[in-house]
Amino acid sequence: MTLICAEMLTQLYIESDRVYFLPGEPAIEILPEGESDIFRNAGEDVYGTKMLPRIVRDRQHRGDFMPLTPPQMLPAEQEKHMADAFRQTMGISLNEALSVIRQTIDRAVPHPRGFNTLFCRKQMIIDGISKASGYPAKSVQQALDGFTITKDGMASEGRKIFRPKQEYRAFRRAFFEMPDETGPHLAWSKEMAIESYIHLGFGMAFGQFPREWASPVVRAAGGRLSNARGKWFESVVASNFDKVGIIGVASAKDQIGRGEVALRIPQDIGEIDFLGISPRDDAVIVAECKCVQGSYEPNTDRDDIKDFIAGDDAYMKKLAKKAEWVFSNIAAVCSALPSVNSAVPKSDVRQVRSIMVTYYPSPAALFWDKAPCVSLTEFMLDYQEKGAWPYTNGILSSV
């Protein structure tokens, strides 16, 4: 019953947080005493009917259009960007720090007469890996600390179940520091540790580093890694657009085109992630590309919604501003594009279609109807099913 209550408490927090920002009529039904569950969601399940099918569809087909994992989430690519910064900060490279964690997860085995859960003296792990690898003991400890949950760390944050965005939680960390008369021990579940290890690597592609590893040079290198992730996704979007006949250029920063037809992009408009022409749709296509992180709980969904639609700098509002500028200069844009990409057809279209393209489906689409906000996978599936531009919003036309 203790475990059931803990699980229900977590579920209640998640449902409460979700209905706080999703549209619809929420309702919680408290079940009769004696039931194994304490409550059930009896209201309109907006997430289940409008978001979950999108997530499932995207997951089932994402591999048809792009790698299932962006290269910046893989250790080899991360090492290229982060190795020197980690050596300056920790005395070992990023891959070496990760190998400390992975060796600890994989090589430790339970005592034959003990519990199945791993329970190892921390200093013994540090000394053993340091001796075998040649890494400084201090570096090994720092690597382990970045994957460890401690009582002091949790206390310093005032750990609350309804505050998921905290450092010391069982998400990107899986070693639990436990007291023992012989010195601090680390305890962990192997399967859970492997899952947390994967989340740790994914998070670093988005600039999320353990507090024990972070430094100014690591954060700066993480920023470069994040920029590389964004540019990679823009190129993937452009490649897939090309497959359905939308030809253009990615990352139009200061100007569009070259030579006499070059068109300067005003500073207040900023970089346009993709700009192209679709002869089939008789339109200029303006796309913003966001390689957003997948969401695991409502709290991060709320962050997404804020970034996409709240405030003057919201992504969707910036997209609308860029589309309006392109529409105001549509003839010049059509003349300039072929000068930078000879495959772009010469055109005199009088329509602009704008779109926000994300890596994972974003809940922001539930709150913004002025332009489509879909994952790249959703767009490709929708376009292929219709055989043309599949959305009626986000269109500016003089026709």
XYZ file of C-alpha atoms in Angstrom:
399
model
C 0.000 0.000 0.000
C 2.915 2.360 0.666
C 4.199 1.856 -2.870
C 0.700 2.240 -4.342
C 0.185 5.493 -2.422
C 3.564 6.828 -3.598
C 2.678 6.012 -7.192
C -0.769 7.591 -6.873
C 0.746 10.716 -5.326
C 3.044 11.063 -8.308
C 0.180 10.465 -10.730
C -1.979 13.035 -8.915
C 0.763 15.654 -9.181
C 1.144 14.929 -12.909
C -2.610 15.100 -13.572
C -2.919 18.273 -11.496
C -0.058 19.972 -13.325
C -1.353 18.864 -16.716
C -4.940 20.103 -16.285
C -3.549 23.393 -14.999
C -2.513 24.439 -18.496
C -4.379 22.164 -20.921
C -7.800 23.228 -22.250
C -10.882 21.209 -21.344
C -12.926 20.414 -18.231
C -10.821 18.570 -15.634
C -12.373 16.266 -13.038
C -10.914 13.842 -10.495
C -13.104 11.074 -9.053
C -12.155 9.822 -5.574
C -12.790 6.072 -5.529
C -14.491 4.165 -2.683
C -12.406 2.913 0.215
C -10.995 -0.521 -0.448
C -10.142 0.105 -4.114
C -6.501 -0.447 -5.039
C -6.489 2.986 -6.720
C -7.382 6.117 -4.811
C -8.677 8.231 -7.714
C -9.125 8.294 -11.445
C -9.197 11.050 -14.031
C -12.867 11.505 -14.850
C -12.576 14.716 -16.873
C -11.900 15.477 -20.515
C -8.593 13.844 -21.413
C -7.185 16.513 -23.734
C -3.672 15.119 -23.495
C -4.852 11.590 -24.261
C -6.977 12.599 -27.243
C -4.945 15.431 -28.795
C -1.299 14.986 -27.799
C -0.700 11.300 -27.169
C -1.817 10.160 -30.671
C 0.587 12.703 -32.190
C 3.455 11.453 -30.032
C 2.765 7.814 -30.915
C 2.455 8.559 -34.640
C 5.673 10.570 -34.591
C 7.581 7.871 -32.712
C 6.417 5.127 -35.073
C 7.546 6.963 -38.222
C 10.408 9.276 -37.199
C 13.018 6.840 -38.457
C 11.511 7.108 -41.962
C 12.654 10.720 -42.263
C 15.691 11.230 -40.022
C 17.992 9.503 -37.543
C 16.185 8.396 -34.402
C 18.912 10.130 -32.394
C 20.484 13.471 -33.377
C 24.258 13.052 -33.741
C 24.838 15.698 -31.041
C 23.280 13.291 -28.528
C 25.870 10.610 -29.323
C 29.153 10.397 -27.357
C 31.469 10.657 -30.379
C 29.975 13.968 -31.558
C 29.769 15.342 -28.027
C 33.424 14.471 -27.444
C 34.458 16.571 -30.467
C 32.845 19.645 -28.937
C 33.401 18.989 -25.232
C 36.678 17.069 -24.710
C 38.987 20.055 -24.154
C 36.522 21.847 -21.877
C 36.185 18.737 -19.716
C 39.951 18.257 -19.499
C 40.300 21.837 -18.278
C 37.529 21.333 -15.725
C 37.949 17.728 -14.573
C 41.326 16.544 -15.809
C 39.698 13.959 -18.084
C 37.662 14.224 -21.294
C 33.876 13.879 -21.507
C 34.123 10.333 -22.889
C 36.480 9.405 -20.068
C 34.080 10.825 -17.478
C 31.224 8.866 -19.042
C 33.365 5.715 -19.129
C 33.876 6.008 -15.355
C 30.119 5.865 -14.894
C 29.589 3.105 -17.425
C 32.373 0.931 -15.986
C 30.858 1.301 -12.540
C 27.410 0.310 -13.818
C 28.578 -2.640 -15.911
C 31.412 -4.180 -13.904
C 30.096 -4.152 -10.351
C 28.258 -7.328 -9.317
C 26.247 -8.071 -6.170
C 27.872 -10.135 -3.432
C 26.776 -13.764 -3.818
C 25.417 -13.781 -0.248
C 24.066 -10.248 -0.349
C 21.217 -8.266 -1.911
C 20.612 -8.048 -5.655
C 20.889 -4.273 -5.434
C 24.456 -3.024 -5.866
C 25.976 -1.590 -2.674
C 29.644 -0.664 -3.118
C 32.055 1.388 -1.064
C 32.607 4.608 -2.967
C 36.320 4.902 -2.215
C 36.902 1.347 -3.440
C 35.296 2.250 -6.790
C 37.387 5.411 -7.059
C 40.642 3.645 -6.235
C 39.897 0.685 -8.526
C 39.024 2.771 -11.602
C 41.870 5.209 -11.003
C 44.407 2.380 -10.786
C 43.052 0.545 -13.859
C 42.625 3.620 -16.089
C 45.339 5.957 -14.906
C 42.791 8.740 -14.382
C 43.433 10.945 -11.330
C 41.390 9.795 -8.318
C 39.955 13.312 -7.988
C 38.690 13.160 -11.594
C 37.093 9.771 -11.039
C 35.308 11.050 -7.944
C 34.072 14.136 -9.798
C 32.718 11.947 -12.598
C 30.871 9.743 -10.099
C 29.553 12.753 -8.177
C 27.860 14.020 -11.353
C 25.794 10.828 -11.445
C 25.103 10.548 -7.701
C 22.136 11.619 -5.575
C 23.156 12.698 -2.087
C 21.144 13.573 0.985
C 22.871 16.960 1.266
C 22.148 17.722 -2.381
C 18.454 16.917 -2.010
C 18.215 18.913 1.223
C 19.876 21.933 -0.389
C 17.153 22.006 -3.053
C 14.211 21.391 -0.726
C 13.219 18.351 -2.795
C 9.505 18.256 -3.624
C 7.787 15.747 -5.869
C 5.901 18.533 -7.657
C 9.144 20.325 -8.550
C 10.652 17.962 -11.116
C 13.246 20.394 -12.497
C 15.740 19.733 -9.744
C 19.301 18.501 -9.901
C 19.273 15.705 -7.344
C 16.554 13.393 -8.579
C 16.511 9.913 -10.081
C 16.444 11.008 -13.708
C 19.932 11.847 -14.982
C 21.458 10.442 -11.805
C 21.149 6.854 -10.596
C 23.801 6.296 -7.917
C 22.438 6.816 -4.409
C 25.015 7.711 -1.777
C 24.304 5.728 1.402
C 25.997 5.893 4.827
C 27.959 2.953 6.176
C 30.373 2.465 9.060
C 33.172 1.780 6.555
C 32.504 4.980 4.615
C 29.969 6.229 2.030
C 28.591 3.558 -0.312
C 26.898 3.854 -3.687
C 23.723 1.853 -4.300
C 21.931 1.483 -7.608
C 19.740 -0.597 -9.868
C 21.604 -1.578 -13.029
C 18.662 -1.161 -15.430
C 17.669 2.166 -13.934
C 21.298 3.332 -14.048
C 21.575 2.522 -17.762
C 18.376 4.490 -18.457
C 19.643 7.479 -16.444
C 22.989 7.273 -18.250
C 21.146 7.644 -21.577
C 19.162 10.626 -20.249
C 22.418 12.192 -19.054
C 23.901 12.013 -22.555
C 20.744 13.337 -24.210
C 20.515 16.226 -21.758
C 24.039 17.407 -22.506
C 23.021 18.004 -26.131
C 20.660 20.627 -24.686
C 23.222 22.211 -22.372
C 22.168 20.280 -19.265
C 25.259 19.264 -17.308
C 25.554 17.930 -13.752
C 26.380 20.682 -11.319
C 29.632 18.926 -10.406
C 30.790 19.023 -14.025
C 29.690 22.516 -14.991
C 32.184 25.365 -15.425
C 32.306 28.449 -17.670
C 34.304 26.579 -20.334
C 31.983 23.540 -20.177
C 28.909 25.747 -20.518
C 30.481 27.590 -23.463
C 31.310 24.290 -25.192
C 27.772 23.111 -24.434
C 26.443 26.197 -26.182
C 28.432 25.329 -29.290
C 27.112 21.771 -29.131
C 23.540 23.084 -28.893
C 24.115 25.364 -31.889
C 25.443 22.400 -33.878
C 22.301 20.457 -32.963
C 20.113 23.295 -34.239
C 22.031 23.589 -37.534
C 21.867 19.825 -38.011
C 18.100 19.876 -37.634
C 17.731 22.762 -40.077
C 19.650 20.737 -42.659
C 17.435 17.689 -42.027
C 14.309 19.819 -42.503
C 15.679 21.265 -45.768
C 16.539 17.766 -47.020
C 13.039 16.448 -46.306
C 11.379 19.522 -47.807
C 13.402 18.869 -50.950
C 11.914 15.355 -51.147
C 8.397 16.794 -51.483
C 9.451 19.467 -53.992
C 10.017 22.407 -51.645
C 13.368 23.810 -52.768
C 15.204 26.502 -50.866
C 17.980 27.430 -48.454
C 18.573 26.795 -44.771
C 19.867 29.402 -42.315
C 19.308 32.664 -44.198
C 21.010 34.943 -41.676
C 21.995 38.388 -42.952
C 20.760 38.334 -46.523
C 18.976 36.245 -49.124
C 20.781 35.605 -52.386
C 23.950 36.989 -53.954
C 24.973 39.741 -56.308
C 22.558 42.314 -57.670
C 19.469 40.403 -56.525
C 20.676 39.965 -52.913
C 18.099 41.058 -50.352
C 19.228 42.268 -46.931
C 17.365 40.788 -43.951
C 16.652 43.499 -41.330
C 18.210 42.925 -37.919
C 14.836 42.924 -36.178
C 13.685 40.061 -38.452
C 16.693 37.878 -37.738
C 17.762 34.579 -39.239
C 15.206 32.599 -41.235
C 15.780 28.888 -40.634
C 14.368 27.803 -44.012
C 13.140 29.788 -46.984
C 12.095 28.143 -50.222
C 9.592 27.827 -53.042
C 7.052 25.068 -53.557
C 5.897 25.050 -57.207
C 3.244 22.448 -56.393
C 1.704 24.758 -53.791
C 2.467 27.970 -55.707
C 3.940 29.515 -52.563
C 7.026 30.714 -50.769
C 7.600 28.579 -47.670
C 8.913 30.188 -44.471
C 9.858 27.711 -41.756
C 11.298 27.981 -38.280
C 13.038 24.824 -37.020
C 13.255 23.926 -33.340
C 15.074 20.756 -32.306
C 13.196 20.719 -29.013
C 13.741 18.146 -26.310
C 11.156 15.436 -25.773
C 8.910 16.063 -22.774
C 8.654 13.607 -19.916
C 6.210 15.438 -17.662
C 3.788 18.395 -17.721
C 6.195 20.813 -16.083
C 8.463 20.711 -19.123
C 5.419 20.949 -21.423
C 4.592 24.243 -19.722
C 8.096 25.510 -20.465
C 7.617 24.583 -24.125
C 4.322 26.442 -24.322
C 5.857 29.521 -22.724
C 8.793 29.520 -25.162
C 6.562 29.042 -28.190
C 3.664 31.426 -27.551
C 4.198 33.680 -24.478
C 5.891 37.078 -24.695
C 7.098 39.186 -27.599
C 10.067 36.876 -28.244
C 7.959 33.713 -28.451
C 8.919 31.425 -31.321
C 5.501 31.489 -33.007
C 5.340 35.297 -32.887
C 8.809 35.543 -34.415
C 7.696 33.169 -37.171
C 4.678 35.366 -37.910
C 6.904 38.469 -38.106
C 9.307 36.775 -40.529
C 6.457 35.537 -42.713
C 4.976 39.041 -42.900
C 8.350 40.503 -43.912
C 8.807 37.868 -46.633
C 5.282 38.537 -47.888
C 6.007 42.277 -48.053
C 9.131 41.524 -50.129
C 7.906 38.443 -51.970
C 9.005 39.489 -55.463
C 12.529 40.289 -54.260
C 12.678 37.022 -52.317
C 11.663 35.021 -55.386
C 14.370 36.730 -57.427
C 17.069 36.257 -54.785
C 16.609 32.585 -53.903
C 17.818 31.084 -57.227
C 21.092 33.026 -56.918
C 22.105 31.017 -53.843
C 20.560 27.688 -54.873
C 20.332 27.087 -58.602
C 17.777 24.321 -58.021
C 15.220 26.874 -56.804
C 12.800 27.504 -59.702
C 12.226 31.048 -60.916
C 8.787 32.043 -59.746
C 6.376 34.941 -59.344
C 4.207 33.381 -56.615
C 2.050 35.699 -54.530
C 1.534 33.552 -51.463
C 3.549 32.803 -48.322
C 2.966 29.739 -46.169
C 4.629 29.651 -42.753
C 5.253 26.694 -40.472
C 6.985 25.833 -37.211
C 8.806 22.494 -37.531
C 9.969 20.683 -34.391
C 11.909 17.489 -33.736
C 9.297 16.155 -31.282
C 5.586 17.124 -31.299
C 5.026 20.218 -29.162
C 1.922 20.923 -27.026
C 2.214 24.557 -28.129
C 0.100 23.561 -31.151
C -2.906 23.263 -28.810
C -2.727 26.980 -28.066
C -1.767 28.562 -31.412
C -3.906 28.395 -34.529
C -2.317 31.172 -36.605
C 0.241 28.795 -38.144
C 0.925 25.063 -38.006
C 3.308 23.822 -35.310
C 4.167 20.215 -36.080
C 7.090 17.821 -35.872
C 9.023 17.146 -39.062
C 7.640 13.602 -39.072
C 4.067 14.880 -38.774
C 4.627 17.332 -41.619
C 6.066 14.711 -43.950
C 3.267 12.248 -43.211
C 0.592 14.937 -43.628
C 2.118 16.201 -46.879
C 2.433 12.721 -48.338
C -1.140 11.825 -47.393
C -2.590 14.931 -49.041
C -0.083 15.217 -51.893
C 0.156 18.965 -51.264
C 0.532 21.508 -48.461
C -1.720 20.048 -45.756
C -2.510 23.100 -43.585
C -4.931 26.010 -44.002
C -3.460 28.315 -41.354
C -0.308 30.403 -41.573
C -1.089 31.599 -45.137
C -0.550 35.119 -46.434
C -1.862 35.701 -49.942
C -2.573 38.488 -52.417
C -4.409 36.117 -54.747
